[in-house]
Amino acid sequence: MALAGILLLESATGASAQAVLQSGWTQLSPATVPPARAAAGIAYDSATAQIVLFGGGGSTFLNDTWVWNGASWVNATPASGNPAARRNLSMAYDAATQQVVMFGGNATTNPSTPVVFGDTWVWNGTSWSQTSSSGPSARSSAVMAYDAATQQVVLFGGADTNGNLLGDTWVWNGSSWSQASPSASPSARIAASIAYDAALGELILFGGFDGNYDNDLWAWNGSTWTRLSPANTPPSGRQGSAMEYDAALGQIILFGGANGSSSTWVGDTWVLTGTSNSLLAWTQVTTGPSARNVSAMAWDAVQGQVLLFGGESSTGNLGDTWTWAGDPRNFGNVNVCPSGATTPAPCSVTVPLTFTFTGNAAVSAIRALTQGVTGLDFSAPNSGTCINSFTAGQSCTVNVTFAPLAPGLRLGALELATDTGQPVATALIYGKGQAPQPAFAPATQSPVLATGTLNGPEGVVVDAAGDVFVADSGNARVLEIAGNSAQSSIGFGLSHPQALALDGAGDLFIADNNTSGAVIEIPSGCAQATCQKTIATGLQSVVGVAVDGLGDLFLSDFNDGEVAEIPANGAALTVLYKVAGSFPHGLAVDSAGDLFIAAFGFGQVIELPAGCTSSACAVK
């Protein structure tokens, strides 16, 4: 059967923990920033790996284009074309055509001379061009997002030239608009918030203004809207909230908005979690930026974090830049320096990781691991405030240092454990070592590690300690060859182990390619069948497996031409790439989250950029 039909038995991160890693807001200080503004359009352009910001304003409306490259803002001068100045426009990235799509907005706030647009523009990475396609009527303050499940951009609501509220739904297929006819729909409204939730496979719409300040929640499944009812208390009714999906943690982030005059603007942050509509829950987690309305928010797939810019406050427009560290586990790029050297800086980075306890726990030990091994790329003191007894709701922070010993993606884990070694929490962490590869290549070649004992070796992976793991398919086992040349078999009940991958905690993932098919996890130190875990079953021909720094697992199904992801957060499996005849085989993922596929059938290596969820945005 195809990957889309597999049964998920357990998340890639294993058992539930008694403490969870917390996120938070951080204000950045880039050297160059766009002028302060509110109600701008924003979208992450996966084709160029940049966030695109257009227009917005306050007393003066703007039509400048800015791009965020992960470290700084750059004023982009379009090679051709430039939409008219506007605010309250709608923008989204169309992954199917690899272009940013912009629609509508308004050019004045004067009710006696309203100017509202109904034009559609696309940004190709260097320039804007207006499309000739007719579509929705002119409007401002509509919401728009890309529906990865149907590979279409969806637009809802807004207000027309006369200020009348709209409640229609439109879809953009890459070249033209068509109006949808859902059997149910939210009420006509302006300034709602919308984001695609990859864990649910649906667009999620929240709030807005329909004569009242709303806090209702709706899901779009590709054909109709369904009202959702999270179990706990939702955010207060509001319009103009910034909302985005945090792919690192598999949750929607909602910030700020307005529920009346400027004196009642809000600056609270909420997360919406759940892997099904019936399990959704709102949680208010932290505060950060000051209270504001209609700020711009987008997911930065390269940096693995949500970016927020500007908005309007009670004192005027803002021009500050914030990141929601949805991925505090990403330590970034650090130079590989010779032993004891401090140049070329930075040779290390220290990141505080904060845990909040979900139950009573006593922590007696802290371990920083590199693929299951201590004393290498990652280190942390086995002391401090986290060595203590905790009750539910209490928190502690560990300062973890990343000093890479070799170039490339380095995978690690931070573990809080009891005095008996039972993990209280395990957070996968990762970073990238920067250095010329030849400078750190081994001076000598190792001899053949195993000969005469293997029968059809297919997959091989090496951990940070130099231990080698071989998928010995003919003998239906995985052979571990330790640094001292000692050999031992790993895995129980295997049939045809073919591909291998290791995560930062040293857990081994095995693609067991047989008629029943499975992906098996062998936790670090596991030597018995009772601790072996089945991650997925029912696969037809899984021949490739890879894991990223977050613990997200990627699988390739040779016969069905599919590559899929099992998120570490326990969300449902998502098919990322499906092309008949491609026969995907080996997989690899880099520190930016880009996935590389050996397409055996095409004789090509195909790249799926971070954030790409369809074959339409694949790069050959």
XYZ file of C-alpha atoms in Angstrom:
620
model
C 0.000 0.000 0.000
C 1.043 3.631 -0.430
C 2.653 5.656 2.319
C -0.524 7.674 2.772
C -2.199 4.579 4.167
C 0.328 3.588 6.817
C -0.590 3.190 10.461
C 1.311 5.470 12.814
C 2.022 3.616 16.030
C 4.247 6.094 17.860
C 5.805 9.480 17.317
C 9.468 9.641 16.370
C 10.409 11.188 19.683
C 9.173 8.225 21.700
C 7.414 8.261 25.050
C 5.767 11.275 26.598
C 7.867 13.404 28.952
C 7.224 15.039 32.311
C 8.704 18.330 31.106
C 8.290 20.208 27.844
C 10.615 22.627 26.067
C 9.202 26.146 25.994
C 9.216 28.726 23.219
C 9.409 32.492 23.525
C 9.690 35.837 21.754
C 13.018 37.502 20.967
C 13.388 41.030 19.587
C 15.993 41.369 16.845
C 18.087 44.391 15.947
C 18.803 44.172 12.209
C 21.022 46.894 10.766
C 18.423 47.872 8.163
C 14.670 47.804 8.740
C 11.623 48.753 6.673
C 9.847 51.989 7.671
C 7.258 51.489 10.415
C 3.939 50.260 9.034
C 0.758 48.334 9.704
C -1.524 46.061 7.657
C 1.268 45.068 5.228
C 1.270 41.882 3.172
C 3.747 39.165 4.082
C 4.583 35.641 2.895
C 7.496 33.202 2.982
C 8.841 32.672 -0.538
C 10.067 29.083 -0.521
C 11.627 29.420 -3.980
C 14.094 32.056 -2.763
C 14.110 31.055 0.933
C 13.153 34.605 1.921
C 10.208 36.339 3.556
C 8.605 38.974 1.310
C 6.950 42.091 2.805
C 4.927 44.539 0.704
C 3.048 47.773 1.328
C 1.049 48.709 4.376
C 1.352 52.050 6.098
C -0.439 54.489 8.341
C -1.124 58.079 7.336
C 1.014 57.353 4.252
C 0.425 54.200 2.257
C 3.460 52.333 0.876
C 4.297 50.181 -2.150
C 7.860 49.128 -1.350
C 9.016 45.502 -1.333
C 11.335 44.142 1.346
C 12.848 40.687 1.826
C 14.075 39.064 5.041
C 16.985 36.671 4.504
C 17.103 35.299 8.034
C 19.445 37.956 9.403
C 18.538 41.300 7.860
C 15.956 43.208 5.848
C 16.833 44.178 2.264
C 14.911 46.733 0.219
C 14.174 44.889 -3.010
C 13.896 46.991 -6.136
C 11.564 45.106 -8.491
C 13.071 44.448 -11.915
C 9.724 45.394 -13.450
C 6.228 46.259 -12.345
C 5.155 47.704 -9.022
C 1.667 47.509 -7.514
C 0.059 50.725 -6.291
C 0.547 51.717 -2.659
C -1.970 49.999 -0.376
C -2.642 48.413 2.982
C -5.023 45.702 4.218
C -3.987 43.578 1.232
C -3.897 39.752 1.141
C -0.729 37.769 0.382
C 0.269 34.087 0.275
C 2.933 31.887 -1.291
C 1.614 29.568 -3.997
C 3.863 26.507 -3.708
C 2.363 24.989 -6.861
C 3.676 27.832 -9.059
C 6.498 28.954 -6.739
C 5.243 32.538 -6.692
C 3.915 34.925 -4.060
C 0.321 35.948 -4.834
C -1.128 39.311 -3.736
C -4.738 40.461 -3.992
C -6.677 43.658 -3.272
C -6.293 46.107 -0.420
C -7.225 49.748 -0.072
C -5.429 52.984 -0.958
C -7.154 55.429 1.366
C -9.012 55.519 4.631
C -11.170 58.496 3.570
C -14.757 57.171 3.452
C -15.841 59.925 1.073
C -13.323 58.856 -1.605
C -12.786 55.112 -1.097
C -10.217 53.373 -3.277
C -10.338 49.578 -2.986
C -8.438 47.235 -5.305
C -9.502 43.984 -6.965
C -6.251 43.228 -8.786
C -4.071 40.109 -8.575
C -0.267 40.296 -8.651
C 2.480 37.666 -8.488
C 6.077 38.023 -7.261
C 8.610 35.715 -8.927
C 11.520 36.534 -6.635
C 12.707 39.608 -8.550
C 9.654 41.428 -9.899
C 5.892 41.917 -9.636
C 3.529 41.274 -12.529
C -0.223 41.812 -12.682
C -2.326 38.921 -13.936
C -5.176 39.397 -16.379
C -7.417 36.905 -14.608
C -10.717 38.202 -13.270
C -11.788 36.986 -9.866
C -13.059 38.248 -6.535
C -14.635 41.679 -6.394
C -12.520 44.549 -5.106
C -11.999 44.287 -1.353
C -9.695 44.977 1.565
C -9.003 43.152 4.837
C -9.669 39.711 3.346
C -7.592 36.709 4.486
C -5.638 34.436 2.172
C -3.444 31.352 2.615
C -2.107 28.408 0.639
C -3.959 25.135 1.134
C -1.235 22.509 0.717
C -3.787 19.687 0.739
C -5.448 20.947 -2.470
C -2.473 22.943 -3.796
C -4.586 26.075 -4.127
C -4.599 29.551 -2.598
C -7.823 30.258 -0.680
C -9.268 33.744 -0.066
C -12.133 34.566 2.290
C -14.191 37.640 3.219
C -13.146 41.281 3.465
C -15.013 44.537 2.830
C -16.016 46.062 -0.522
C -15.670 49.644 -1.734
C -18.724 50.717 0.262
C -17.562 49.007 3.451
C -20.012 46.108 3.129
C -18.756 42.923 4.756
C -18.168 39.908 2.499
C -18.360 36.202 3.276
C -17.477 34.532 -0.025
C -14.699 31.973 -0.593
C -12.434 31.931 -3.666
C -9.626 29.635 -4.810
C -6.628 30.458 -7.018
C -5.276 27.527 -9.037
C -2.079 29.248 -10.164
C -3.558 31.050 -13.150
C -7.217 31.894 -12.430
C -9.754 32.463 -9.659
C -12.949 30.474 -9.127
C -15.622 31.005 -6.506
C -16.283 28.087 -4.168
C -19.745 27.054 -3.008
C -19.257 25.678 0.511
C -22.246 24.142 2.280
C -21.275 26.033 5.453
C -19.259 29.195 5.957
C -18.151 31.728 8.568
C -20.209 34.906 8.715
C -19.197 37.810 6.488
C -16.307 39.606 8.187
C -13.088 41.590 7.899
C -9.623 41.197 9.411
C -9.879 37.541 10.390
C -6.709 35.433 10.753
C -5.846 32.356 8.700
C -3.064 29.754 8.476
C -2.570 26.270 7.055
C -2.175 23.704 9.835
C -0.013 20.888 8.455
C -0.795 18.698 11.467
C -4.493 18.801 10.550
C -4.103 19.125 6.783
C -6.614 22.018 6.796
C -6.770 25.797 6.702
C -7.707 27.293 10.071
C -9.546 30.634 10.331
C -9.943 32.583 13.575
C -11.953 35.641 14.617
C -12.353 38.913 12.755
C -15.087 41.546 12.869
C -18.633 40.893 11.633
C -20.313 43.614 13.650
C -18.917 41.952 16.740
C -15.370 40.974 17.623
C -15.305 37.223 16.978
C -13.337 34.375 18.520
C -14.828 31.507 16.546
C -12.623 28.899 14.871
C -13.238 27.361 11.436
C -11.523 24.749 9.248
C -11.490 24.604 5.428
C -11.138 21.054 4.075
C -10.961 21.939 0.382
C -14.702 22.087 -0.230
C -16.470 23.502 2.833
C -15.996 25.252 6.159
C -16.549 23.493 9.494
C -16.856 25.296 12.809
C -14.521 23.881 15.453
C -14.980 23.762 19.217
C -11.705 23.529 21.160
C -12.200 22.122 24.641
C -10.743 25.015 26.624
C -11.286 28.777 26.749
C -10.288 30.482 23.473
C -8.633 33.889 23.066
C -10.960 36.865 23.451
C -12.823 38.102 20.385
C -10.651 40.281 18.155
C -9.744 41.380 14.655
C -6.362 41.938 13.020
C -4.481 39.240 14.917
C -1.269 37.900 13.404
C -1.439 34.127 12.972
C 0.966 31.538 11.526
C 1.732 27.827 11.710
C 4.960 26.901 13.508
C 6.155 23.861 11.577
C 8.914 23.144 14.105
C 6.483 22.484 16.938
C 3.384 21.650 14.892
C 1.175 24.379 16.335
C -0.495 27.620 15.308
C 0.750 30.871 16.878
C -1.716 33.749 17.394
C -0.579 37.175 18.532
C -2.281 40.479 19.353
C -5.125 42.184 17.524
C -7.846 44.641 18.489
C -11.150 44.153 20.254
C -12.262 47.773 20.250
C -10.493 51.117 20.387
C -6.719 51.461 20.709
C -7.062 51.289 24.485
C -8.214 47.689 24.179
C -5.607 46.429 21.743
C -3.984 43.247 23.003
C -0.450 41.827 23.135
C -1.082 38.249 24.223
C 0.289 35.115 22.570
C -1.690 31.895 22.136
C -0.889 28.500 20.645
C -3.412 26.135 19.091
C -2.359 22.494 19.275
C -3.919 19.175 18.366
C -3.540 16.460 15.744
C -7.272 16.248 15.020
C -10.195 18.677 15.110
C -11.615 16.961 18.193
C -8.341 17.354 20.125
C -7.688 21.050 19.473
C -6.826 23.214 22.474
C -5.896 26.872 22.954
C -3.178 27.752 25.456
C -1.888 31.202 26.404
C 1.837 30.699 26.797
C 3.753 33.963 27.072
C 3.899 37.662 26.370
C 6.469 39.421 24.233
C 5.953 42.276 21.774
C 3.880 45.235 22.952
C 0.124 45.295 22.256
C -0.608 45.974 18.595
C -2.980 45.375 15.707
C -2.522 44.206 12.072
C 1.147 43.265 12.382
C 2.756 41.032 9.729
C 3.702 37.438 10.562
C 5.235 34.620 8.502
C 7.017 31.294 9.020
C 10.723 31.346 8.151
C 11.400 27.763 7.078
C 15.178 28.218 6.825
C 15.563 29.607 10.339
C 12.836 27.371 11.760
C 10.971 30.197 13.463
C 8.052 32.597 13.111
C 8.882 36.223 12.228
C 6.714 39.207 13.234
C 7.103 42.768 11.947
C 5.485 46.064 12.860
C 1.779 46.787 13.296
C -0.123 49.696 14.735
C -0.085 50.560 18.426
C -1.860 53.175 20.527
C 1.082 55.535 19.890
C 1.485 54.967 16.146
C 2.945 52.510 13.660
C 5.762 50.170 14.679
C 8.853 48.957 12.833
C 10.292 46.345 15.181
C 11.223 42.770 14.238
C 10.559 39.787 16.513
C 10.999 36.055 16.246
C 8.970 33.399 17.994
C 11.562 30.752 18.835
C 9.322 27.884 17.933
C 12.554 26.001 17.410
C 14.849 26.845 20.350
C 16.636 23.594 19.457
C 18.333 25.121 16.403
C 21.782 26.369 17.501
C 22.509 27.888 14.094
C 25.823 28.025 12.237
C 29.053 27.853 14.265
C 32.641 27.623 12.996
C 34.671 24.479 13.535
C 37.796 25.786 15.263
C 41.055 23.944 15.965
C 41.258 22.461 19.446
C 41.620 25.216 22.042
C 41.349 28.026 19.488
C 38.895 30.915 19.713
C 39.111 31.958 16.075
C 37.627 32.201 13.573
C 34.718 33.283 15.787
C 32.182 32.152 16.645
C 33.700 28.865 17.776
C 30.759 28.114 20.048
C 27.301 29.315 20.993
C 25.410 28.849 24.257
C 21.621 28.611 24.150
C 19.353 28.610 27.231
C 16.730 25.858 27.027
C 13.780 26.290 29.366
C 11.601 23.375 30.445
C 8.192 23.563 32.108
C 7.167 20.508 34.110
C 3.816 18.870 33.403
C 3.891 16.751 36.560
C 5.940 16.057 39.673
C 9.512 15.096 38.873
C 12.950 14.921 40.458
C 15.913 15.655 38.186
C 19.268 14.309 39.307
C 21.294 14.389 36.087
C 21.671 16.454 32.927
C 23.237 14.960 29.825
C 24.144 16.710 26.586
C 24.514 14.176 23.788
C 25.779 14.131 20.230
C 23.977 11.213 18.557
C 23.808 9.521 21.941
C 27.427 10.249 22.974
C 28.553 12.706 25.675
C 31.588 14.992 25.523
C 31.421 15.912 21.836
C 29.652 18.773 20.011
C 27.121 19.598 22.742
C 27.799 20.168 26.426
C 25.869 21.325 29.493
C 26.713 21.558 33.199
C 25.405 18.697 35.312
C 24.370 21.196 37.967
C 22.276 24.299 38.501
C 18.602 24.972 39.038
C 17.441 22.005 36.957
C 18.958 19.546 39.455
C 16.012 19.687 41.824
C 12.516 18.415 42.583
C 9.664 20.019 40.674
C 5.886 20.166 40.713
C 3.593 20.732 37.744
C 3.911 24.252 36.325
C 7.428 24.922 37.602
C 10.258 25.638 35.170
C 14.029 25.466 34.955
C 16.678 26.475 32.418
C 19.799 24.693 31.168
C 22.552 26.541 29.282
C 23.690 24.264 26.460
C 26.876 24.961 24.486
C 27.389 23.919 20.875
C 31.034 23.728 19.737
C 31.076 21.601 16.566
C 33.966 19.208 16.070
C 33.293 18.676 12.361
C 31.531 20.424 9.484
C 27.948 19.762 8.488
C 24.716 19.049 10.311
C 25.403 17.957 13.898
C 22.579 16.230 15.757
C 22.298 16.157 19.525
C 19.956 15.918 22.488
C 19.607 17.347 25.980
C 18.316 14.904 28.549
C 16.979 15.538 32.058
C 16.955 12.300 34.061
C 16.148 10.886 37.491
C 18.707 9.269 39.799
C 17.864 5.907 38.215
C 18.526 7.244 34.715
C 14.836 7.464 33.748
C 14.407 10.406 31.320
C 12.147 13.198 32.546
C 12.546 15.071 29.268
C 14.583 14.677 26.085
C 14.887 17.611 23.685
C 16.515 16.981 20.318
C 18.921 19.796 19.380
C 21.035 20.522 16.328
C 23.411 22.950 14.707
C 25.671 23.290 11.703
C 29.442 23.224 11.784
C 31.058 25.576 9.278
C 34.502 24.788 7.876
C 36.133 23.583 4.668
C 35.547 19.833 4.596
C 39.072 18.925 3.304
C 40.683 20.575 6.320
C 39.040 18.045 8.581
C 39.220 14.935 6.426
C 40.885 11.882 8.018
C 44.590 11.545 7.335
C 44.375 7.794 6.741
C 41.871 5.379 5.296
C 40.342 2.788 7.615
C 40.583 -0.873 6.600
C 37.538 -2.919 5.684
C 35.459 -3.054 8.840
C 33.461 -6.189 8.226
C 34.052 -8.954 5.724
C 32.751 -12.482 5.468
C 29.999 -11.780 8.000
C 27.689 -9.732 5.803
C 25.088 -10.955 3.348
C 23.716 -8.203 1.152
C 24.723 -5.039 3.063
C 22.612 -2.091 1.847
C 22.433 0.816 4.310
C 25.156 2.287 6.477
C 25.331 5.116 9.017
C 28.029 6.315 11.447
C 27.392 7.915 14.840
C 29.363 10.706 16.489
C 31.555 8.219 18.362
C 32.620 6.509 15.140
C 30.471 3.408 15.605
C 29.283 2.043 12.261
C 25.820 0.556 11.696
C 25.219 -1.644 8.647
C 21.853 -2.852 7.325
C 22.720 -6.498 6.660
C 19.611 -7.359 4.655
C 20.508 -10.961 3.772
C 20.989 -11.820 7.448
C 17.889 -9.810 8.472
C 19.817 -7.760 11.028
C 21.634 -4.504 11.662
C 25.298 -5.008 12.498
C 26.980 -2.514 14.836
C 30.754 -2.239 14.500
C 32.135 -0.336 17.479
C 35.228 1.831 17.410
C 37.196 -1.019 18.985
C 36.057 -3.331 16.131
C 33.676 -5.286 18.384
C 30.604 -6.418 16.464
C 27.042 -6.999 17.661
C 23.611 -7.463 16.098
C 20.826 -4.927 16.619
C 17.113 -5.341 16.039
C 14.605 -8.107 16.582
C 12.203 -9.648 14.081
C 13.640 -7.759 11.123
C 12.979 -9.044 7.625
C 14.899 -6.936 5.101
C 16.587 -3.933 6.751
C 17.616 -1.601 3.977
C 18.130 2.010 5.065
C 19.302 3.530 8.364
C 19.257 6.925 10.100
C 20.347 8.229 13.525
C 18.874 11.128 15.477
C 20.577 13.413 17.985
C 19.758 11.174 20.939
C 21.448 8.203 19.269
C 18.177 6.461 18.397
C 18.454 4.299 15.278
C 15.710 4.188 12.631
C 15.495 1.197 10.284
C 13.570 0.991 7.026
C 12.600 -2.691 7.037
C 11.588 -3.273 3.427
C 9.463 -6.399 3.125
C 5.960 -7.464 2.149
C 4.427 -6.100 5.354
C 6.868 -3.171 5.600
C 7.788 -1.201 8.698
C 9.970 1.532 10.134
C 11.596 0.426 13.383
C 13.167 2.597 16.078
C 15.918 1.215 18.304
C 16.388 3.695 21.185
C 19.961 4.385 22.215
C 21.170 1.623 24.517
C 18.257 -0.689 23.678
C 19.392 -4.340 23.555
C 16.065 -6.140 24.027
C 12.959 -6.633 21.922
C 10.817 -4.998 24.608
C 12.357 -1.561 24.064
C 12.244 -1.731 20.265
C 9.510 0.497 18.786
C 7.512 0.276 15.586
C 7.034 3.777 14.183
C 5.034 2.825 11.107
C 3.686 -0.332 9.522
C 1.833 -1.341 6.377
C 4.455 0.066 4.022
C 4.912 -1.479 0.612
C 8.505 -0.737 -0.342
C 10.151 1.690 2.063
C 13.782 1.887 0.944
C 14.961 5.249 2.282
C 14.863 6.923 5.668
C 16.306 10.179 7.031
C 15.838 12.246 10.186
C 16.317 15.983 10.726
C 17.496 17.891 13.784
C 13.970 18.074 15.205
C 13.438 14.329 14.998
C 11.090 14.537 12.001
C 11.322 11.285 10.050
C 11.299 11.099 6.239
C 10.475 7.905 4.310
C 10.648 6.954 0.639
C 8.335 4.391 -0.975
C 10.082 3.084 -4.085
C 7.104 1.474 -5.831
C 4.562 4.190 -5.167
C 6.847 7.101 -6.037
C 6.195 8.778 -2.689
C 8.223 10.548 -0.043
C 6.457 11.260 3.253
C 7.164 12.856 6.620
C 6.269 11.635 10.102
C 6.586 14.767 12.298
C 8.277 14.327 15.666
C 5.339 16.093 17.337
C 3.041 13.148 16.620
C 1.071 14.833 13.833
C -0.337 12.747 11.006
C 1.922 11.527 8.229
C 2.142 13.929 5.285
C 3.032 12.920 1.725
C 5.520 15.568 0.551
C 6.300 14.260 -2.926
C 4.462 11.849 -5.220
C 5.420 11.349 -8.861
C 4.789 8.102 -10.721
C 7.945 6.557 -12.135
C 10.299 8.553 -9.911
C 11.102 5.486 -7.753
C 12.564 7.510 -4.838
C 15.376 5.719 -3.029
C 17.958 7.320 -0.729
C 17.116 10.417 1.338
C 19.151 13.097 3.105
C 18.242 16.318 4.927
C 20.478 19.342 5.538
C 20.646 21.846 8.396
C 18.172 24.178 6.658
C 15.563 21.435 6.498
C 15.903 20.907 2.746
C 15.244 17.297 1.755
C 17.228 15.593 -1.011
C 15.774 12.589 -2.870
C 17.635 10.119 -5.066
C 15.018 9.649 -7.802
C 16.163 6.336 -9.254
C 13.562 6.351 -12.040
C 14.521 9.795 -13.308
C 18.271 9.520 -12.851
C 18.124 12.730 -10.820
C 18.622 14.132 -7.340
C 15.541 16.158 -6.407
C 15.474 18.829 -3.697
C 12.390 19.643 -1.651
C 13.118 23.046 -0.060
C 12.151 23.504 3.574
C 8.429 24.153 3.766
C 7.728 22.474 0.404
C 4.825 20.032 0.735
C 4.211 19.037 -2.873
C 6.050 17.921 -5.981
C 5.152 21.279 -7.545
C 7.880 23.074 -5.586
C 10.516 20.364 -6.045
C 13.833 21.446 -7.562
C 15.521 19.075 -10.018
